[in-house]
CSV table of C-alpha atoms in Angstrom, one decimal:
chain,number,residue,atom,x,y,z
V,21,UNK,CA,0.0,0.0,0.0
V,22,UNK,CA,1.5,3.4,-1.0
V,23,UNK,CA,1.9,6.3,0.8
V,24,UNK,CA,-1.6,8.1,-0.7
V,25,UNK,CA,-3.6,4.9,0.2
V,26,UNK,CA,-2.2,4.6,3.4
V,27,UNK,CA,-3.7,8.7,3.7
V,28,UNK,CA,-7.1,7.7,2.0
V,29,UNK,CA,-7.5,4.5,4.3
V,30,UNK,CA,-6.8,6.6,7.6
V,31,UNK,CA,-9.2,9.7,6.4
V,32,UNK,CA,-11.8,6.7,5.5
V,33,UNK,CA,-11.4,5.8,9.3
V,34,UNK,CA,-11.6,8.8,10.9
V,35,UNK,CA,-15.0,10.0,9.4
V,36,UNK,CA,-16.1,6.4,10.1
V,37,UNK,CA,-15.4,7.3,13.9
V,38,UNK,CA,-17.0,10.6,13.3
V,39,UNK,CA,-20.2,9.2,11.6
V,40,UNK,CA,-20.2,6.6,14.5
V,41,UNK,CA,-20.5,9.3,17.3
V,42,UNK,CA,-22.4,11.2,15.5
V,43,UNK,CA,-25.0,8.8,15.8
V,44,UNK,CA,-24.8,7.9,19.1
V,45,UNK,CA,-25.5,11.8,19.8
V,46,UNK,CA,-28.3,11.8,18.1
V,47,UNK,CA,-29.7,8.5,19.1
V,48,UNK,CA,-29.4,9.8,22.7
V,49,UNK,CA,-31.4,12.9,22.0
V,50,UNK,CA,-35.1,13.2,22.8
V,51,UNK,CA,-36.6,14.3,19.9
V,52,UNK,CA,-39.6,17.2,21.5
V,53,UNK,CA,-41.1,18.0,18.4
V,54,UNK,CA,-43.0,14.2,18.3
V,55,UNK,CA,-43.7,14.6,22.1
V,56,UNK,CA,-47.4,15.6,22.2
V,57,UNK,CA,-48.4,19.1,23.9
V,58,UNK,CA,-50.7,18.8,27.5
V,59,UNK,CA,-54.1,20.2,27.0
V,60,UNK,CA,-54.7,22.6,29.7
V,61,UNK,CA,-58.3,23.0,29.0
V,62,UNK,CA,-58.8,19.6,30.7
V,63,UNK,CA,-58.1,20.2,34.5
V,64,UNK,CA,-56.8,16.7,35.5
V,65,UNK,CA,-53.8,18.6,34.0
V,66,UNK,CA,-54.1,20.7,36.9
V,67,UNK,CA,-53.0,19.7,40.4
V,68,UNK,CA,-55.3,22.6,41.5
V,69,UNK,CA,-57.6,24.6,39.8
V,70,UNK,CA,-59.3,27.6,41.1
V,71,UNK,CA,-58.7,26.7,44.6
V,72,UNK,CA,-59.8,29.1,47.1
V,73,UNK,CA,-62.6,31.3,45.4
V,74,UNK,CA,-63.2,34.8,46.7
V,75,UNK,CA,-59.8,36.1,46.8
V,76,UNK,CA,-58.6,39.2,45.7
V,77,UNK,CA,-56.1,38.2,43.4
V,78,UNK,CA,-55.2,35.1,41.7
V,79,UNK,CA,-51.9,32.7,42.3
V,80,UNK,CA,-49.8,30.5,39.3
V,81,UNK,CA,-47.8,28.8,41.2
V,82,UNK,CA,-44.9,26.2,39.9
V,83,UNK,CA,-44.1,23.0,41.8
V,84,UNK,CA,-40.1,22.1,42.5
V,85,UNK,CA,-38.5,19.5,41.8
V,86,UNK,CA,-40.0,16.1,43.4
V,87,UNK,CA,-39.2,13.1,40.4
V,88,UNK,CA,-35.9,12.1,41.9
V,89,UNK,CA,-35.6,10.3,38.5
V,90,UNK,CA,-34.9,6.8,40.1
V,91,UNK,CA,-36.0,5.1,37.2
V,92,UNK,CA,-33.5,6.6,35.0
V,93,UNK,CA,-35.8,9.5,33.6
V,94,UNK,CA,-35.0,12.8,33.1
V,95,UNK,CA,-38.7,14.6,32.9
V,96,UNK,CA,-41.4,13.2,35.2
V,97,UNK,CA,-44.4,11.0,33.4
V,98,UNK,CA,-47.8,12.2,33.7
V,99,UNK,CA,-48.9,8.4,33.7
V,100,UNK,CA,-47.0,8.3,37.3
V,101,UNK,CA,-49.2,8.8,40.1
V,102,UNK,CA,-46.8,8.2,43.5
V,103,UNK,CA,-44.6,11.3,41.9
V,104,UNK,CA,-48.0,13.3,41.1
V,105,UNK,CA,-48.8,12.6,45.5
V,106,UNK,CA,-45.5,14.1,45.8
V,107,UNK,CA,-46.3,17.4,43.3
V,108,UNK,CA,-49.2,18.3,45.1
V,109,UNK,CA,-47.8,17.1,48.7
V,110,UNK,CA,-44.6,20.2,47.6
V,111,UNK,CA,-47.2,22.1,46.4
V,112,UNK,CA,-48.9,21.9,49.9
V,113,UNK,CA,-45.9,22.8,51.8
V,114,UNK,CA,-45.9,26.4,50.1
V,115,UNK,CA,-49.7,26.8,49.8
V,116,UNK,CA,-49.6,28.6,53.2
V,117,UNK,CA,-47.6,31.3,52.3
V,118,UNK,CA,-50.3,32.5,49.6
V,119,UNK,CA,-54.0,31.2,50.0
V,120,UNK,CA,-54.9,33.6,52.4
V,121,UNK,CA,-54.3,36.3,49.5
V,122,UNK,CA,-55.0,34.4,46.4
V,123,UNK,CA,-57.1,32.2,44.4
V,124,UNK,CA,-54.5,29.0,43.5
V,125,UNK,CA,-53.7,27.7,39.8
V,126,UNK,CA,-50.7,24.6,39.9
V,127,UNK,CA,-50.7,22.6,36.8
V,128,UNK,CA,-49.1,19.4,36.5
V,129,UNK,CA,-45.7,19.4,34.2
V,130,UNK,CA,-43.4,17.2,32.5
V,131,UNK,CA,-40.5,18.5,35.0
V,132,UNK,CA,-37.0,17.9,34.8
V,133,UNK,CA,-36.0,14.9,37.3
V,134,UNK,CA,-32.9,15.8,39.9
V,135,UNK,CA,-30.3,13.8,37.9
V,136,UNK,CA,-30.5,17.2,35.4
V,137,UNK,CA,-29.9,19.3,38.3
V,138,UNK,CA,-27.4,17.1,39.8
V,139,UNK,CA,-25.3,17.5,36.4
V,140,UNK,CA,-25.7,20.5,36.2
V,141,UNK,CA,-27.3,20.3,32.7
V,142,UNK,CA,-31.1,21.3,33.7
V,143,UNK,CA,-30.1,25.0,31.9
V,144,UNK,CA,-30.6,24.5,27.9
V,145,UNK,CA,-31.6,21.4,26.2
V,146,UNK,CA,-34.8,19.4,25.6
V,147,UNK,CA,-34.9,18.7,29.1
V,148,UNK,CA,-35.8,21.8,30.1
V,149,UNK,CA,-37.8,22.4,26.5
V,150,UNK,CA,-40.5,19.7,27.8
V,151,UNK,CA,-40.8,21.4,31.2
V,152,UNK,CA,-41.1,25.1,30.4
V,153,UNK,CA,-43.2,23.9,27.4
V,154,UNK,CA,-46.0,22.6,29.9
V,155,UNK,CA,-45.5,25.4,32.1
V,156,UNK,CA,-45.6,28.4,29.4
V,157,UNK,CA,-48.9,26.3,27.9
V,158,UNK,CA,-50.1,25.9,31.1
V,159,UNK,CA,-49.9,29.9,31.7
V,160,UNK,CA,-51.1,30.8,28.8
V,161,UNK,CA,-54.1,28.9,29.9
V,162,UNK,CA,-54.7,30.6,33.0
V,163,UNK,CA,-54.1,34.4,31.1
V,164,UNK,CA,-57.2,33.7,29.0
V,165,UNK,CA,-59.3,32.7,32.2
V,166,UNK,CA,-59.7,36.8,32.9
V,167,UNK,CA,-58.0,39.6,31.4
V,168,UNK,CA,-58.2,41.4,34.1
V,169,UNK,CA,-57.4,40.5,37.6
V,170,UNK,CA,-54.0,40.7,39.4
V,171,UNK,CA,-52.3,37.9,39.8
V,172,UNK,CA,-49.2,36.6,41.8
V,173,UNK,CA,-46.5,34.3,39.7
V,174,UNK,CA,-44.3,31.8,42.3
V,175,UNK,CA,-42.1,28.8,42.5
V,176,UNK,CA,-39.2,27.6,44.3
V,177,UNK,CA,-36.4,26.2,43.2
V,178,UNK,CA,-36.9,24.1,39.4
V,179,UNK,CA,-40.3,26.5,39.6
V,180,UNK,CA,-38.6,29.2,40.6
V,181,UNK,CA,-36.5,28.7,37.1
V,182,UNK,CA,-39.3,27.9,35.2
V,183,UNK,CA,-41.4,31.1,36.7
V,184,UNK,CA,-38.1,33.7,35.5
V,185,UNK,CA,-38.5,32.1,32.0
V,186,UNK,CA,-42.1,33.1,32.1
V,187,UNK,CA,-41.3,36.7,32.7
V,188,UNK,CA,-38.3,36.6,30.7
V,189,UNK,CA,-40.2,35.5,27.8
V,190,UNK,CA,-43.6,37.3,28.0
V,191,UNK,CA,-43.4,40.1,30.5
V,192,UNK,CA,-42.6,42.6,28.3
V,193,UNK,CA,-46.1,43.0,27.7
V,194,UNK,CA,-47.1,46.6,29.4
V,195,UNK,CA,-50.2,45.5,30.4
V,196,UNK,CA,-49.2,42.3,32.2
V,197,UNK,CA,-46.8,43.6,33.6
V,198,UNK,CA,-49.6,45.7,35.0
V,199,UNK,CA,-51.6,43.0,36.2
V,200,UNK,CA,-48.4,41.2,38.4
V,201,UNK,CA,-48.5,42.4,42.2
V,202,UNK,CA,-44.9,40.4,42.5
V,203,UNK,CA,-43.0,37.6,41.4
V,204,UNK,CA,-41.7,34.9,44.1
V,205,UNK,CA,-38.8,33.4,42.1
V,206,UNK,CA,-37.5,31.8,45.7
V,207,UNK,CA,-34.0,29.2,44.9
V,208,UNK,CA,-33.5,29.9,41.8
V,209,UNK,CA,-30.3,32.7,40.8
V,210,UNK,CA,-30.9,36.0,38.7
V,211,UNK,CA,-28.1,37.4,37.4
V,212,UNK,CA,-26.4,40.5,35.8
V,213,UNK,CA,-27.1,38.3,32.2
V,214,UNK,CA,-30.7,38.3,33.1
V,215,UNK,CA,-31.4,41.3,33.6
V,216,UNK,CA,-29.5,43.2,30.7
V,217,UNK,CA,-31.1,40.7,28.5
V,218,UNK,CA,-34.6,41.2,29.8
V,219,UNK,CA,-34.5,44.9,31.0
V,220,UNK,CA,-38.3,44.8,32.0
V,221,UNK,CA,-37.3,42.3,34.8
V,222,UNK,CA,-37.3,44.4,38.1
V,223,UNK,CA,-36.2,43.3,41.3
V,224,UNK,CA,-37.8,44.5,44.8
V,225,UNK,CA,-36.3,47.2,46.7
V,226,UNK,CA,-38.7,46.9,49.5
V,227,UNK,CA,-41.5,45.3,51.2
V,228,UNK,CA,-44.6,47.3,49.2
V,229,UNK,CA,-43.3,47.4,45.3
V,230,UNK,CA,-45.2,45.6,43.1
V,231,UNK,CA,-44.6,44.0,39.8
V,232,UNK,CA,-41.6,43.3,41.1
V,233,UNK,CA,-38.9,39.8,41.6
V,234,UNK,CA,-39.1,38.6,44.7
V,235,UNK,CA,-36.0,36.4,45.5
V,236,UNK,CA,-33.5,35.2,47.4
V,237,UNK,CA,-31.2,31.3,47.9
V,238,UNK,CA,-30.1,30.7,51.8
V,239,UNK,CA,-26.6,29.6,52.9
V,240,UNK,CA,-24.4,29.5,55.9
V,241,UNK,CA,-21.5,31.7,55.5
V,242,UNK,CA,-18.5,30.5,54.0
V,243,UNK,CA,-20.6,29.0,51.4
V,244,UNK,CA,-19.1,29.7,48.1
V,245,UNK,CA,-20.7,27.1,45.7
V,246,UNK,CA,-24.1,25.3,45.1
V,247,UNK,CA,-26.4,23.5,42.4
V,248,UNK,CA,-28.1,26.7,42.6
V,249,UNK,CA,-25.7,29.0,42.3
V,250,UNK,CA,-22.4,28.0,41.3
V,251,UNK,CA,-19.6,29.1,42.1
V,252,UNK,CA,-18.1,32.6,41.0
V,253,UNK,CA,-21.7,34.0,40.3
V,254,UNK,CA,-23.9,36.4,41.8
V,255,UNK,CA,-27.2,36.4,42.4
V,256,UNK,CA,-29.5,39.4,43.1
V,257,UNK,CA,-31.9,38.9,45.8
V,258,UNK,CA,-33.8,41.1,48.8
V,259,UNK,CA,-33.7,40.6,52.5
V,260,UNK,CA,-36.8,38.7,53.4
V,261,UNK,CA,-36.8,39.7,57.3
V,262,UNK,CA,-35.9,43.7,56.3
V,263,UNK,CA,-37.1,44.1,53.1
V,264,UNK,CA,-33.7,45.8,52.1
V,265,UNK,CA,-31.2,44.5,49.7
V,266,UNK,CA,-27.7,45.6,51.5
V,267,UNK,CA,-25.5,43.8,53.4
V,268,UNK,CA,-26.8,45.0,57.0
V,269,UNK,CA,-27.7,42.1,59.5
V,270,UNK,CA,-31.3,41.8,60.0
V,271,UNK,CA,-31.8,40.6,63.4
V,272,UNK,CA,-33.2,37.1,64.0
V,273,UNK,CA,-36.2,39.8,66.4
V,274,UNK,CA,-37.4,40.1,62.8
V,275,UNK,CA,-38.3,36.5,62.0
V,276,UNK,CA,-42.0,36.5,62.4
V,277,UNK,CA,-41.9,32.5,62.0
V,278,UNK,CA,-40.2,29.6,60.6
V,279,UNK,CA,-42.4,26.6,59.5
V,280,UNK,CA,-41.9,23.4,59.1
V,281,UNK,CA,-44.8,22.2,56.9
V,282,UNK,CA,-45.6,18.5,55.7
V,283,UNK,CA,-46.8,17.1,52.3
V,284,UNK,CA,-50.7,18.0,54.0
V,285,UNK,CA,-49.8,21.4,54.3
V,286,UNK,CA,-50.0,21.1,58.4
V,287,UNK,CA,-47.4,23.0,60.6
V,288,UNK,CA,-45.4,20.1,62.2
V,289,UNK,CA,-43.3,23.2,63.9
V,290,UNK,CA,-42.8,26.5,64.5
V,291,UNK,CA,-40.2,28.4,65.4
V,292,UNK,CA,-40.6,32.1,65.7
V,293,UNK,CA,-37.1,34.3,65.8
V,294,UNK,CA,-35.5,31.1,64.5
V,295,UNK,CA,-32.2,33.5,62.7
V,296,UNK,CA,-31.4,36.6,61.1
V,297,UNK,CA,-29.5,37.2,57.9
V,298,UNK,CA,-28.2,39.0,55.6
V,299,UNK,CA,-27.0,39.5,51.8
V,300,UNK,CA,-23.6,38.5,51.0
V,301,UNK,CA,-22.3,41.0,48.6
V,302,UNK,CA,-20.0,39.2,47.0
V,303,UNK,CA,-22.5,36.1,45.9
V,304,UNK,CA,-25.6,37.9,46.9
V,305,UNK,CA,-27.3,34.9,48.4
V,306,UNK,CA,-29.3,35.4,52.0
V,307,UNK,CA,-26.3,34.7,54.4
V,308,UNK,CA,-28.8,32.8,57.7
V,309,UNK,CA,-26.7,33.8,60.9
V,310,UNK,CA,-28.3,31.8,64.1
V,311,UNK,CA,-28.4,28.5,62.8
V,312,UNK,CA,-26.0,24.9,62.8
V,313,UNK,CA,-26.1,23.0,59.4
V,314,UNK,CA,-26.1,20.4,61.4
V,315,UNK,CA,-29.1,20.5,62.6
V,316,UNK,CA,-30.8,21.3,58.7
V,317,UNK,CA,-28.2,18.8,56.8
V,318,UNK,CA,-29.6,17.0,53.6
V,319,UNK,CA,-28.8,14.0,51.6
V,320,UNK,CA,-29.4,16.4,48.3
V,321,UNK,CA,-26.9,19.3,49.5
V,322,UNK,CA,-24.1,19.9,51.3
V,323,UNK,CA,-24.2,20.8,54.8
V,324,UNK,CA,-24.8,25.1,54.5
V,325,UNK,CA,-27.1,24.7,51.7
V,326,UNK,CA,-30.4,25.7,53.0
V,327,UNK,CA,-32.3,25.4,49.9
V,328,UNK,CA,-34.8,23.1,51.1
V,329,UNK,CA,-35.6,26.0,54.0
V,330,UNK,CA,-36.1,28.8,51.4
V,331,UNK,CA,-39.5,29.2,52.4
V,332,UNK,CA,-39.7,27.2,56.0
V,333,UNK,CA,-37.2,29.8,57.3
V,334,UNK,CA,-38.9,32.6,56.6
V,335,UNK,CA,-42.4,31.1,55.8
V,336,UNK,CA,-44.3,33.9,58.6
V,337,UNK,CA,-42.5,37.2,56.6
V,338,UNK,CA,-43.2,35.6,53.5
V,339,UNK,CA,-46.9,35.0,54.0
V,340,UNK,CA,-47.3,38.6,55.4
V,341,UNK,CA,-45.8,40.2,52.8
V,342,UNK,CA,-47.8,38.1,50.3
V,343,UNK,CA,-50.5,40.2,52.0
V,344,UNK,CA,-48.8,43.5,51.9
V,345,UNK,CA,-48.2,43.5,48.2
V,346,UNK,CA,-51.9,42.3,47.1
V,347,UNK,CA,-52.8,45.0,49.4
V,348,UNK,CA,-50.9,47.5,47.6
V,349,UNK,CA,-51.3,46.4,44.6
V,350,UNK,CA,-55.6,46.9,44.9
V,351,UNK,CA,-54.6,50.5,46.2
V,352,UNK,CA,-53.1,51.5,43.4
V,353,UNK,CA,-55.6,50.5,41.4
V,354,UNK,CA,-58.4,51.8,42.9
């Protein structure tokens, strides 16, 4: 074999290798245009559904992450009924913090299972395609239900993310951005790329603004990496005890209540002046100053990470404030 053949047989090779992985990619990838959109006109596509009539203002409000993806998936099934128990049981521990001040809309979704979180890919893809897919659908749903009303977006963590996308994507509509008395986009990080992308996204400076982004991710201090917010970026987020966004300590005298709540919703404990905190300003996560990670240590996150406690933390001053902004918001409008 001459030297040219020798060329030709190796260049035959390498695209063979090439074609070869090439397939494999694309084997691997879930094709979303044949996956079949959810029809939100039909509420057992809803975990709940006008829940709570007689409110002054409505609630959409997106479940975390609960499919721990045992099975190997990485979106949950709607044809899986133990994970659906979980959805609404999560949906139940935040319910408190809003029903008092709003009528509640949760529709089921297609979400992205833990493993996508866990590495670190739950940001771009299909993955996250399906879930926001069901999710925008879902919203657009509940827009055409009344034109008119205000209405209160939330989610925490993979809803959190899901609930940013919705603003990102449709809020630059003048007159729903009228309608929104606040945004709760609780665990979940906005950053400087956000918000120079999507300049109609604006972030609370206190406790009364409305169509405002509520937010904020707790740590212990020396924290300087998570799932949620890796490490070397910043979040922005306000100071759910103050109602300020600096770096000042808020005293642990401001925390009307921590509660622990269970998949029914119920209380199991409550623990007024649990901590303080404070913004970090070099990661600007909620820095909680009276507590051991010890004692709040997860199998999901390393000891520090209070991201399951978002909301238990500082359920009291959440639910309050819930109440404050409607308030406002009907003021202003009257």
């Amino acid at each position: 074999m001459n030297k040219v053949e020798k060329e030709m047989l190796k260049k035959i090779k390498f695209l063979s290798v090439l074609l070869a992985a090439v397939l494999i990619i694309v084997s691997c990838q879930t094709n979303t245009e044949g996956i079949a959109a959810l029809d939100y006109a039909d509420r057992e596509n809803w975990a709940y559904y006008a829940e709570g009539e007689g409110k002054a203002a409505d609630l959409f409000l997106i479940c975390p992450t609960v499919d721990m993806g045992r099975n190997g998936n990485l979106n949950m099934s709607m044809g899986d009924e133990d994970t659906k128990a979980s959805f609404v049981g999560a949906l139940n521990m935040e319910r408190g913090i809003y029903e008092e001040s709003a009528v509640m809309y949760a529709p089921y979704y297609r979400q992205m299972t833990f493993p996508v979180y866990e590495y670190r890919i739950a940001e771009s893809g299909e993955h996250l395609e399906i879930a926001y897919g069901d999710v925008e659908d879902a919203f657009l749903h509940f827009l055409s239900l009344d034109d008119e009303r205000p209405f209160i977006l939330a989610g925490f963590s993979q809803g959190a993310q899901l609930a940013l996308m919705l603003l990102e994507e449709h809020f630059d509509d003048p007159l729903l951005q009228e309608r929104l008395v606040a945004a709760y986009i609780i665990g979940w990080k906005i950053t400087d790329e956000d918000l120079e992308e999507y300049p109609h996204l604006k972030m609370a400076e206190g406790e009364r603004d409305t169509g405002v982004i509520v937010s904020f991710n707790t740590e212990a201090e020396g924290i300087d990496d998570s799932m949620i917010v890796p490490r070397g970026v910043k979040t922005y987020g306000i100071n759910p005890l103050s109602w300020k966004t600096d770096s000042q300590v808020a005293d642990r005298s401001l925390n009307l209540g921590a509660c622990f709540t269970d998949y029914s919703g119920n209380i199991s404990e409550e623990i007024p002046y649990l901590t303080g905190a404070f913004i970090d300003e070099e990661r600007g996560t909620l820095i909680a100053v009276d507590v051991d990670p010890a004692d709040y240590s997860s199998s999901l996150f390393p000891d520090g990470v209070y991201h399951l406690y978002d909301y238990q933390f500082f359920f009291r001053n959440l639910q309050e404030n819930v109440k404050i902004r409607t308030e406002e918001w009907r003021y202003n409008h009257e």
